[in-house]
XYZ file of C-alpha atoms in Angstrom:
660
model
C 45.356 -49.206 -14.344
C 42.243 -50.481 -14.253
C 40.771 -47.438 -12.734
C 42.314 -45.345 -15.277
C 40.737 -47.635 -18.345
C 37.513 -47.389 -16.704
C 37.358 -43.865 -16.634
C 38.718 -43.336 -20.062
C 36.044 -45.200 -21.286
C 33.724 -42.941 -19.329
C 35.039 -39.936 -20.803
C 34.925 -41.321 -24.558
C 30.879 -41.870 -23.674
C 30.450 -38.837 -22.342
C 32.215 -37.205 -25.452
C 30.290 -39.124 -27.612
C 26.763 -38.137 -25.759
C 27.814 -34.623 -25.780
C 28.271 -34.688 -29.446
C 25.113 -36.333 -30.344
C 23.151 -33.533 -28.244
C 25.052 -30.659 -29.554
C 22.138 -29.685 -32.108
C 19.676 -29.484 -29.392
C 21.516 -27.409 -26.826
C 23.441 -24.075 -26.454
C 26.568 -24.285 -28.531
C 28.583 -22.210 -25.652
C 27.380 -24.834 -22.865
C 28.431 -27.550 -25.252
C 32.098 -25.974 -25.632
C 32.476 -25.758 -22.086
C 31.483 -29.356 -21.394
C 33.834 -30.575 -24.116
C 36.376 -28.992 -22.770
C 35.714 -30.260 -18.987
C 35.512 -33.754 -20.929
C 38.631 -33.444 -22.787
C 40.095 -33.047 -19.197
C 38.975 -35.862 -17.475
C 40.073 -38.197 -20.336
C 43.502 -36.706 -20.038
C 43.644 -37.020 -16.475
C 42.371 -40.647 -16.812
C 45.285 -41.231 -19.590
C 47.622 -39.876 -16.831
C 48.333 -36.734 -19.106
C 47.404 -34.012 -16.913
C 46.570 -33.816 -13.257
C 43.041 -33.516 -11.736
C 42.271 -29.882 -10.783
C 42.011 -28.486 -7.471
C 39.086 -28.107 -5.176
C 39.249 -24.458 -5.940
C 39.805 -24.913 -9.759
C 36.732 -27.299 -9.719
C 34.610 -24.920 -7.877
C 35.289 -22.301 -10.788
C 34.047 -24.775 -13.327
C 30.910 -25.581 -11.870
C 29.958 -21.810 -11.265
C 31.262 -21.183 -15.065
C 28.711 -24.223 -15.822
C 26.051 -22.839 -13.632
C 26.206 -19.418 -14.940
C 26.443 -21.135 -18.803
C 23.006 -22.727 -18.040
C 21.137 -19.877 -16.833
C 21.942 -17.495 -19.749
C 21.893 -19.828 -22.552
C 19.671 -22.742 -21.364
C 17.318 -21.087 -19.120
C 14.527 -22.331 -17.044
C 11.797 -22.081 -20.051
C 12.985 -25.327 -21.329
C 12.675 -27.580 -18.415
C 13.497 -31.197 -20.261
C 16.641 -29.322 -22.178
C 17.405 -27.904 -18.321
C 17.262 -31.290 -17.299
C 19.446 -32.940 -19.805
C 22.312 -30.276 -19.555
C 22.457 -30.311 -15.869
C 22.696 -33.947 -15.729
C 24.899 -33.736 -18.344
C 27.473 -31.048 -16.826
C 27.242 -33.017 -13.419
C 28.750 -36.384 -14.833
C 31.370 -34.308 -16.456
C 32.264 -32.516 -13.484
C 32.497 -35.624 -11.395
C 34.213 -37.404 -13.957
C 37.112 -34.817 -13.585
C 37.226 -35.589 -9.813
C 36.355 -38.832 -9.579
C 39.199 -41.422 -8.061
C 36.776 -44.067 -5.915
C 35.488 -46.878 -7.383
C 32.044 -45.989 -5.721
C 32.048 -42.783 -7.439
C 33.168 -44.526 -10.904
C 30.575 -46.876 -10.488
C 28.029 -44.081 -9.692
C 29.020 -42.145 -12.899
C 28.210 -45.296 -14.957
C 24.565 -45.777 -13.254
C 24.054 -42.260 -14.048
C 25.595 -42.269 -17.763
C 22.718 -44.744 -18.583
C 19.853 -42.198 -17.800
C 21.994 -39.398 -20.183
C 22.108 -42.180 -23.197
C 18.092 -42.782 -22.640
C 17.905 -39.042 -23.003
C 18.877 -39.042 -26.536
C 15.493 -40.753 -27.376
C 14.009 -37.504 -26.000
C 15.337 -35.622 -29.162
C 15.927 -38.728 -31.855
C 14.391 -42.190 -32.272
C 15.716 -42.876 -35.694
C 17.925 -45.674 -36.708
C 21.042 -44.180 -36.247
C 20.793 -42.630 -33.064
C 19.659 -45.826 -31.501
C 22.282 -48.082 -33.220
C 24.439 -45.157 -31.375
C 22.639 -45.125 -27.852
C 23.570 -49.107 -28.379
C 27.376 -48.549 -28.681
C 26.924 -46.019 -25.819
C 25.528 -48.691 -23.701
C 27.938 -51.159 -24.567
C 30.827 -48.919 -23.465
C 29.384 -48.092 -20.648
C 28.989 -52.002 -19.767
C 32.335 -51.899 -20.769
C 33.493 -49.446 -18.333
C 31.799 -51.399 -15.264
C 33.645 -54.721 -16.311
C 37.133 -53.296 -16.029
C 36.525 -51.704 -12.650
C 34.961 -54.591 -11.223
C 37.996 -57.007 -11.998
C 40.818 -55.420 -13.620
C 42.957 -58.629 -14.202
C 41.001 -59.772 -17.083
C 42.067 -58.338 -20.407
C 40.376 -55.608 -21.918
C 38.992 -57.775 -24.882
C 37.470 -60.236 -22.930
C 35.877 -57.804 -20.813
C 34.408 -55.952 -24.225
C 33.042 -59.299 -25.523
C 31.340 -59.885 -21.863
C 29.572 -56.442 -22.593
C 28.502 -57.428 -25.960
C 27.141 -60.620 -24.711
C 25.184 -58.786 -22.374
C 23.796 -56.186 -24.145
C 22.923 -58.544 -26.544
C 21.175 -60.731 -24.383
C 19.043 -57.754 -22.801
C 17.889 -56.972 -26.237
C 15.431 -59.506 -26.452
C 13.737 -58.203 -23.206
C 14.001 -54.777 -24.038
C 11.794 -55.746 -27.294
C 9.668 -57.693 -25.221
C 8.877 -54.866 -22.678
C 8.441 -52.175 -25.990
C 5.763 -54.490 -27.480
C 3.735 -55.296 -24.367
C 4.234 -52.374 -21.345
C 1.321 -49.999 -21.711
C 2.397 -46.673 -23.333
C 1.999 -43.703 -20.865
C 1.452 -40.316 -21.724
C 4.667 -38.050 -21.128
C 4.757 -36.056 -18.313
C 6.327 -33.275 -20.373
C 6.392 -32.134 -23.707
C 9.753 -30.877 -25.482
C 10.313 -27.115 -26.774
C 10.391 -26.659 -30.595
C 14.049 -25.644 -32.158
C 15.144 -22.151 -31.939
C 15.946 -22.578 -35.632
C 13.726 -23.299 -38.877
C 14.470 -27.105 -38.832
C 12.019 -27.106 -41.285
C 13.391 -24.326 -43.346
C 10.120 -23.002 -44.087
C 9.132 -20.056 -41.740
C 5.376 -18.247 -41.594
C 6.933 -15.205 -43.485
C 7.520 -15.912 -47.207
C 10.548 -14.062 -48.296
C 12.179 -15.308 -51.773
C 15.551 -15.287 -50.737
C 14.862 -17.573 -47.712
C 13.286 -19.977 -50.273
C 16.126 -19.792 -52.121
C 18.441 -20.596 -49.384
C 16.953 -23.464 -48.528
C 17.973 -25.459 -52.274
C 21.421 -25.468 -50.234
C 20.196 -27.987 -47.603
C 19.589 -31.385 -48.171
C 18.417 -32.305 -44.490
C 15.295 -34.928 -44.946
C 12.229 -32.607 -44.116
C 9.122 -35.920 -44.490
C 8.741 -38.581 -45.915
C 5.693 -39.570 -47.505
C 3.979 -43.266 -48.524
C 0.905 -43.747 -51.033
C -1.722 -46.142 -49.841
C -2.728 -46.953 -53.217
C -0.907 -46.291 -56.996
C 0.687 -42.542 -56.552
C -1.288 -39.643 -58.141
C 0.133 -38.391 -61.316
C 2.729 -35.580 -60.858
C 3.712 -32.369 -59.774
C 3.202 -33.287 -55.990
C 2.364 -29.992 -54.329
C 2.700 -30.230 -50.740
C 1.198 -28.102 -49.300
C 2.314 -26.341 -45.695
C 1.200 -22.591 -45.117
C -1.020 -20.188 -46.591
C -0.002 -16.740 -46.546
C -2.643 -14.168 -47.460
C -1.065 -10.834 -45.794
C 0.559 -8.652 -48.582
C 4.269 -6.773 -47.412
C 6.630 -5.842 -49.993
C 9.166 -7.736 -48.803
C 7.143 -10.774 -48.042
C 4.137 -12.952 -47.406
C 2.411 -13.492 -43.819
C -0.027 -15.622 -42.496
C -3.271 -14.231 -41.170
C -4.294 -15.015 -37.500
C -7.448 -16.608 -38.564
C -5.445 -19.384 -40.489
C -4.580 -20.747 -37.181
C -8.173 -21.997 -36.430
C -9.488 -25.647 -36.495
C -11.607 -26.476 -38.860
C -14.080 -29.731 -38.571
C -13.105 -32.936 -39.753
C -14.972 -33.977 -42.823
C -15.919 -37.964 -43.520
C -16.769 -36.973 -46.722
C -12.991 -36.529 -48.147
C -11.621 -39.877 -46.232
C -15.035 -41.807 -47.838
C -14.587 -39.909 -51.138
C -13.171 -42.130 -54.150
C -11.356 -40.058 -55.490
C -9.584 -39.169 -52.121
C -5.852 -39.764 -52.089
C -4.849 -41.330 -49.356
C -0.918 -41.369 -48.139
C 1.262 -41.423 -44.782
C 3.572 -38.979 -43.502
C 6.622 -39.202 -41.593
C 7.752 -35.710 -40.435
C 11.028 -34.806 -39.406
C 11.188 -32.227 -35.835
C 10.526 -28.524 -37.029
C 10.131 -25.242 -35.519
C 6.758 -24.426 -36.545
C 3.670 -26.377 -36.096
C 2.707 -26.868 -40.278
C 2.616 -30.130 -41.873
C 2.296 -31.376 -45.072
C -0.526 -32.516 -47.290
C -1.515 -32.421 -50.750
C -4.708 -30.314 -52.529
C -7.145 -29.966 -49.458
C -5.743 -32.480 -46.888
C -7.274 -33.782 -43.694
C -6.405 -35.943 -40.893
C -8.111 -38.107 -38.218
C -4.677 -39.332 -36.843
C -3.684 -38.445 -32.937
C -1.708 -35.127 -32.018
C -3.195 -33.554 -35.343
C -5.171 -30.579 -36.079
C -6.995 -29.838 -39.336
C -7.200 -26.020 -39.978
C -7.820 -23.564 -42.356
C -8.591 -24.605 -46.089
C -7.195 -28.282 -46.006
C -3.683 -27.238 -44.064
C -2.383 -29.622 -41.032
C -0.398 -29.303 -37.896
C 0.402 -30.783 -35.375
C -0.333 -29.558 -31.615
C 2.862 -30.540 -29.936
C 6.203 -32.446 -29.730
C 7.715 -30.052 -32.062
C 11.385 -31.595 -31.482
C 10.215 -34.823 -32.301
C 9.186 -36.666 -35.457
C 5.987 -37.597 -36.010
C 3.508 -40.358 -38.139
C 0.327 -39.660 -39.828
C -2.240 -40.597 -41.845
C -3.885 -38.260 -44.279
C -7.120 -37.943 -47.282
C -6.794 -35.199 -49.580
C -9.285 -34.174 -52.157
C -8.487 -32.717 -55.732
C -11.956 -31.483 -56.249
C -13.164 -30.100 -52.850
C -13.159 -26.379 -54.017
C -15.041 -26.244 -56.870
C -18.131 -26.927 -54.960
C -17.570 -24.248 -52.734
C -17.980 -20.383 -53.197
C -15.411 -17.719 -52.086
C -17.418 -15.141 -49.793
C -16.785 -11.637 -49.839
C -14.642 -11.341 -46.812
C -12.380 -13.907 -48.265
C -12.362 -11.846 -51.792
C -11.726 -8.736 -49.939
C -8.937 -10.232 -48.294
C -7.137 -12.200 -50.905
C -7.509 -8.674 -53.210
C -5.887 -6.741 -50.917
C -2.828 -4.591 -51.679
C -0.788 -1.145 -51.330
C -1.669 0.856 -54.262
C 1.799 2.683 -53.821
C 3.480 -0.624 -54.198
C 5.624 -1.669 -57.735
C 3.323 0.339 -60.022
C 5.070 -1.034 -62.951
C 3.616 -4.531 -61.964
C -0.060 -3.060 -61.297
C 0.138 -1.480 -64.805
C 1.317 -4.927 -66.131
C -1.689 -6.381 -64.598
C -4.296 -3.827 -65.868
C -2.896 -4.212 -69.644
C -3.161 -8.001 -69.242
C -6.930 -7.401 -67.919
C -8.007 -5.581 -70.852
C -7.066 -8.357 -73.309
C -8.392 -11.067 -70.986
C -12.269 -11.892 -71.439
C -12.512 -13.181 -68.186
C -10.218 -14.553 -65.164
C -9.256 -17.446 -66.810
C -7.914 -16.152 -70.025
C -6.068 -13.923 -67.550
C -4.885 -16.414 -65.840
C -2.904 -18.096 -69.220
C -2.235 -14.671 -70.350
C 0.257 -14.313 -67.395
C 1.366 -17.517 -68.067
C 2.260 -16.882 -71.175
C 3.979 -13.427 -70.267
C 6.375 -15.404 -67.966
C 7.212 -17.838 -71.160
C 7.640 -15.330 -73.393
C 9.472 -12.268 -71.975
C 12.816 -13.994 -71.084
C 12.265 -15.001 -67.230
C 14.369 -17.840 -65.956
C 14.686 -20.202 -63.093
C 17.896 -19.773 -60.773
C 18.836 -21.575 -57.728
C 21.206 -18.186 -57.006
C 18.726 -15.427 -58.069
C 20.802 -11.947 -57.922
C 19.781 -9.571 -54.885
C 16.767 -7.244 -54.838
C 17.206 -4.578 -52.256
C 14.828 -1.755 -51.122
C 11.259 -1.227 -52.267
C 9.346 -2.788 -55.142
C 11.090 -5.459 -54.962
C 8.558 -7.298 -57.326
C 8.832 -4.534 -60.218
C 12.363 -5.115 -60.052
C 12.323 -8.361 -60.883
C 9.652 -8.332 -63.354
C 11.176 -5.279 -65.097
C 15.079 -5.855 -65.002
C 16.336 -8.931 -62.820
C 13.689 -11.757 -64.195
C 16.158 -14.375 -62.604
C 14.299 -15.977 -59.922
C 13.275 -18.973 -57.555
C 10.117 -19.891 -56.940
C 9.141 -17.485 -54.229
C 10.019 -14.485 -57.018
C 7.356 -15.881 -59.603
C 4.970 -16.442 -56.486
C 5.119 -13.574 -55.034
C 4.919 -11.504 -58.229
C 2.096 -13.981 -59.848
C -0.025 -13.133 -56.395
C 0.694 -9.304 -56.587
C -0.521 -8.942 -60.193
C -3.483 -11.308 -59.845
C -4.418 -8.796 -57.077
C -3.917 -5.986 -58.972
C -6.392 -7.332 -61.345
C -8.822 -7.605 -58.748
C -8.943 -11.518 -58.908
C -8.598 -13.036 -55.328
C -4.844 -15.060 -54.973
C -2.572 -16.019 -52.624
C 0.680 -17.424 -51.734
C 1.008 -21.180 -50.376
C 4.573 -22.255 -49.635
C 5.691 -25.920 -48.557
C 7.538 -28.441 -50.960
C 7.542 -29.769 -54.502
C 7.788 -33.546 -55.953
C 9.739 -36.087 -53.973
C 12.347 -38.119 -54.449
C 11.481 -41.855 -55.219
C 13.828 -44.547 -54.059
C 14.300 -47.668 -56.236
C 12.606 -50.904 -55.518
C 10.620 -48.762 -52.823
C 7.265 -47.422 -52.256
C 7.978 -43.876 -50.641
C 8.919 -40.221 -51.337
C 11.807 -38.499 -49.398
C 11.428 -34.810 -49.750
C 14.247 -32.374 -48.537
C 14.808 -29.132 -47.822
C 16.412 -28.003 -51.481
C 12.368 -29.314 -52.451
C 10.915 -26.342 -50.680
C 8.499 -24.346 -53.265
C 6.198 -21.281 -52.893
C 3.590 -21.044 -55.684
C 0.550 -19.181 -55.958
C -3.448 -19.851 -55.691
C -6.307 -17.979 -57.778
C -9.489 -18.190 -57.307
C -11.121 -18.640 -60.305
C -15.018 -19.058 -60.719
C -16.519 -22.784 -61.429
C -12.729 -24.268 -60.544
C -12.029 -22.780 -57.012
C -8.594 -22.490 -55.917
C -6.195 -23.213 -58.690
C -2.461 -23.538 -58.365
C -0.704 -21.214 -60.778
C 3.176 -22.234 -60.518
C 5.125 -20.287 -63.506
C 7.966 -23.106 -63.274
C 5.810 -24.975 -65.479
C 6.899 -22.594 -68.321
C 10.260 -21.619 -66.792
C 11.784 -24.954 -65.948
C 9.316 -27.613 -66.487
C 11.788 -30.984 -65.425
C 11.516 -29.271 -62.015
C 7.795 -30.315 -61.821
C 8.886 -34.019 -62.438
C 9.833 -35.504 -59.065
C 12.826 -33.874 -56.783
C 15.080 -30.930 -57.467
C 18.036 -33.119 -57.304
C 16.391 -34.931 -60.424
C 16.182 -31.659 -62.719
C 18.424 -32.003 -65.457
C 18.215 -28.875 -67.079
C 19.791 -27.119 -62.811
C 21.747 -30.324 -62.530
C 25.263 -28.646 -62.331
C 23.970 -25.352 -60.332
C 22.436 -27.904 -58.049
C 25.390 -29.569 -57.380
C 27.546 -26.352 -57.321
C 24.914 -24.607 -54.389
C 24.162 -27.494 -52.363
C 26.127 -28.007 -49.320
C 28.789 -30.967 -48.769
C 26.877 -34.235 -48.331
C 26.129 -38.009 -49.812
C 25.001 -35.587 -52.685
C 28.492 -34.613 -53.672
C 29.287 -38.161 -53.970
C 25.967 -39.238 -55.551
C 28.062 -40.112 -58.780
C 30.389 -42.687 -57.462
C 27.742 -45.981 -57.634
C 28.770 -47.856 -54.222
C 27.937 -44.612 -52.403
C 24.719 -44.204 -53.994
C 23.971 -48.180 -53.529
C 25.099 -47.677 -49.569
C 22.946 -44.591 -49.249
C 19.772 -45.940 -50.774
C 20.127 -49.141 -48.254
C 21.151 -47.428 -45.396
C 18.120 -44.990 -46.160
C 15.626 -47.534 -46.647
C 16.236 -49.471 -43.260
C 15.925 -46.227 -41.665
C 12.440 -45.281 -43.335
C 11.437 -49.065 -41.924
C 12.661 -48.374 -38.446
C 11.332 -45.115 -38.311
C 7.823 -46.059 -39.792
C 7.571 -49.189 -37.460
C 8.797 -47.308 -34.096
C 6.294 -44.222 -34.930
C 3.924 -46.422 -35.988
C 3.838 -48.533 -33.046
C 1.081 -46.393 -31.268
C -1.615 -46.869 -28.382
C -4.016 -48.447 -30.991
C -1.176 -50.620 -32.665
C -0.284 -51.731 -29.679
C -3.914 -52.688 -28.113
C -4.737 -54.341 -31.266
C -1.655 -56.701 -30.984
C -2.457 -57.571 -27.342
C -6.093 -58.438 -28.207
C -4.994 -60.668 -31.245
C -2.325 -61.940 -28.509
C -4.170 -61.938 -25.361
C -7.665 -61.632 -26.208
C -9.546 -59.973 -23.549
C -6.812 -59.297 -20.752
C -6.890 -55.746 -19.419
C -3.310 -53.735 -20.508
C -2.333 -53.786 -16.929
C -2.598 -57.352 -16.443
C -0.882 -58.147 -19.642
C 2.289 -55.955 -18.446
C 2.162 -57.108 -14.952
C 2.098 -61.083 -16.424
C 4.950 -60.368 -18.861
C 6.977 -58.777 -16.226
C 6.476 -61.142 -13.804
C 7.483 -63.959 -16.726
C 10.245 -62.506 -17.089
C 11.275 -62.313 -13.677
C 10.669 -66.130 -13.268
C 12.818 -66.798 -16.304
C 15.944 -64.784 -15.213
C 15.458 -66.485 -11.565
C 15.339 -70.058 -13.247
C 18.335 -68.904 -15.333
C 20.153 -67.714 -12.018
C 19.122 -71.359 -9.706
C 20.413 -73.111 -12.851
C 23.916 -71.459 -12.958
C 24.320 -71.909 -9.363
C 23.062 -75.300 -9.360
C 25.529 -76.226 -12.878
C 28.085 -74.717 -10.179
C 27.587 -76.569 -7.285
C 28.210 -79.873 -9.393
C 31.762 -78.769 -10.640
C 32.837 -78.130 -6.853
C 30.923 -81.321 -5.631
C 34.253 -82.103 -3.235
C 35.944 -80.259 -0.074
C 37.825 -76.877 -1.492
C 37.817 -77.767 -5.188
C 36.273 -74.367 -5.973
C 38.873 -72.615 -3.584
C 41.298 -74.600 -5.365
C 40.126 -73.940 -8.989
C 40.093 -70.430 -8.052
C 44.080 -70.169 -7.056
C 44.388 -72.027 -10.739
C 42.670 -69.235 -12.319
C 44.676 -66.561 -10.391
C 47.657 -68.027 -11.085
C 46.998 -68.669 -14.991
C 46.299 -64.890 -15.187
C 48.880 -63.572 -12.958
C 51.907 -65.977 -13.833
C 54.340 -66.829 -16.569
C 52.058 -68.908 -19.505
C 54.937 -71.082 -19.845
C 55.035 -72.129 -15.839
C 51.599 -72.296 -15.749
C 51.330 -74.568 -18.545
C 54.025 -77.028 -17.268
C 52.740 -76.758 -13.857
C 48.747 -77.373 -14.770
C 49.494 -80.113 -17.240
C 52.117 -81.806 -15.264
C 50.037 -84.582 -13.781
C 51.245 -83.623 -10.045
C 49.281 -84.083 -7.524
C 47.139 -80.499 -5.502
C 49.355 -80.411 -2.186
C 52.428 -80.408 -5.148
C 50.862 -77.959 -6.947
C 50.705 -75.584 -4.202
C 53.785 -75.902 -3.111
C 54.985 -75.050 -6.933
C 52.952 -72.249 -6.807
C 54.678 -70.971 -3.323
C 57.722 -71.085 -4.890
C 56.367 -69.182 -8.468
C 54.805 -66.423 -6.168
C 57.075 -65.928 -3.094
C 55.193 -62.855 -1.985
C 52.136 -65.387 -1.301
C 53.999 -68.118 -0.028
C 53.144 -68.194 3.260
C 49.658 -68.110 2.488
C 49.682 -70.802 -0.123
C 51.282 -72.930 2.634
C 48.655 -72.230 5.210
C 46.207 -73.308 2.521
C 48.113 -76.593 1.550
C 48.150 -77.528 5.197
C 44.020 -77.035 5.260
C 44.090 -78.826 2.178
C 46.009 -81.667 3.795
C 43.907 -81.597 7.051
C 40.684 -81.680 4.959
C 41.100 -84.149 2.148
C 43.456 -86.659 4.088
C 42.867 -86.367 7.432
C 39.221 -85.649 8.046
C 35.878 -87.651 6.888
C 34.272 -84.041 6.499
C 35.015 -79.886 6.030
C 33.832 -78.185 8.942
C 31.983 -74.560 8.337
C 35.390 -72.837 10.062
C 37.591 -74.996 7.414
C 35.464 -73.571 4.623
C 35.313 -70.099 5.692
C 39.465 -70.466 6.689
C 39.887 -71.654 3.305
C 37.310 -68.871 1.593
C 39.584 -66.297 3.774
C 43.053 -67.645 2.583
C 41.868 -67.402 -1.034
C 40.507 -63.897 -1.049
C 43.762 -62.668 0.764
C 46.112 -64.747 -2.195
C 44.148 -63.278 -4.952
C 44.288 -59.644 -3.588
C 45.924 -57.602 -5.920
C 49.115 -55.297 -4.062
C 48.807 -51.645 -4.161
């Protein structure tokens, strides 16, 4: 029964690990592993028989085939984790020997640690700690099956708690080495945005409440609205706007922006992404590690797409006012296909004839959107075929931000005014009594940037006149679209946000997760070196690490020696330790009433041994032999010989050994 309990615990651990990794590994592979785990669990509970060698080989081949087809060899880290996961699942299915079960427990520790390759937030940290405690529980159940389940659970929890200070010291002190691998980016658009802007794709994001990034300003936040720029789209096509190759070129870091008195400085914690583009206000730049400053104030990361990233950024609202637009960029941002959307081109020419200059045209088009019955909706009607901009401008007039951005940029270009589409996020949800903003998928936004002489690139967003309350805060806080938003959003905490207790609990958990994530991601090499310099002075990181490890080793050694010394005080007299082992064995395996009467009766040790022989007749011969040895050592000899001590240990080992 002890082995079954340990194996049941291991099967539950592997089940939780598999579910934690299900978002990052092929679902078909995960499904096969889950079936194997459930089979192992039923075998551990003696509900099903273990498979034969032939069936086991068939399962192994099926897993290998799925690995090759679904995971492949290009994603080396995912392949390694998948191989480790499947190997443990198959081993659990056939393992019956204690040494095999111990090997599984050790290997599962590495698999639990692999979760941190994908996530480092508070929730996954707590899940990993729970899994480690269950793994220790499985080992405890296997080591001493006679002990109760709850005793072993408390022991596993104490072991984990005592190890946490050592883990914390190692995290703070041990030098951070660069990783020897890089995780591949997610195959899906985890951030929601794509490098091609399609109005309907952005509208779909309004249904997702997934967190995209958090922002914290170093000083008082600027006035709203917050336009978080992520990508610039300058190549027009009737079905969308694409990024051109030159948009990926790096730009030099400009100290003038960071040192400007008008610069906005802030900190971003961005979640994992399928694309490298990141988020910044206005013209943004960053000097943080693993960051690249790209075309026209766009930020990007250069690796670790599958991990959260923390960076500092500075934005300059007035940077473009002092620049000129080159002839190349002007030509690039006025290109359209003259055969597309003839109605919109005619509208552009009509507005152009009455506008005195580009700025007047800018306000004329804004007024047109305000007065011609256009509306803002999260569920726009489908537009199919060619000339979708004409369909929107002429008949539909109901759209999400992408519709207005795409139409406006096309109309500006038709009038010969440089314009482009920018995608990113609008606003942010500020937590009560906190100093940071959460930006979710439903805050995805697109708008146009128009070049006006003397002003530079200027935001044109028809949302200002169509749905002005959308500019303040998050989409979830827009009162005019509250009902439509709640009906459109996927099921999540927002569905329960009307319940004050649920909302309060979510805010507390979110704040704890923010503090944890900011601290873990913020403790980089520079922060660590500064901390170590304050603590140890001019010691080298290697010297500090070796000294700390030596201190931990000496501390554990002292604890071990103290434990042994205290135990030797208990067993000062000969065979006292062995006699106490027999008493503990009797308490675990005998009747509680009989044992209480026996050990609290005041009987002599010999009398107790004789009574134990009566209570455990199957062990009577061995107990009588121990009683005879006890009598020789304690009453007939002046000291206990080495041979007598060894004989006593052998007798006790045979007595407490479980019958199979």
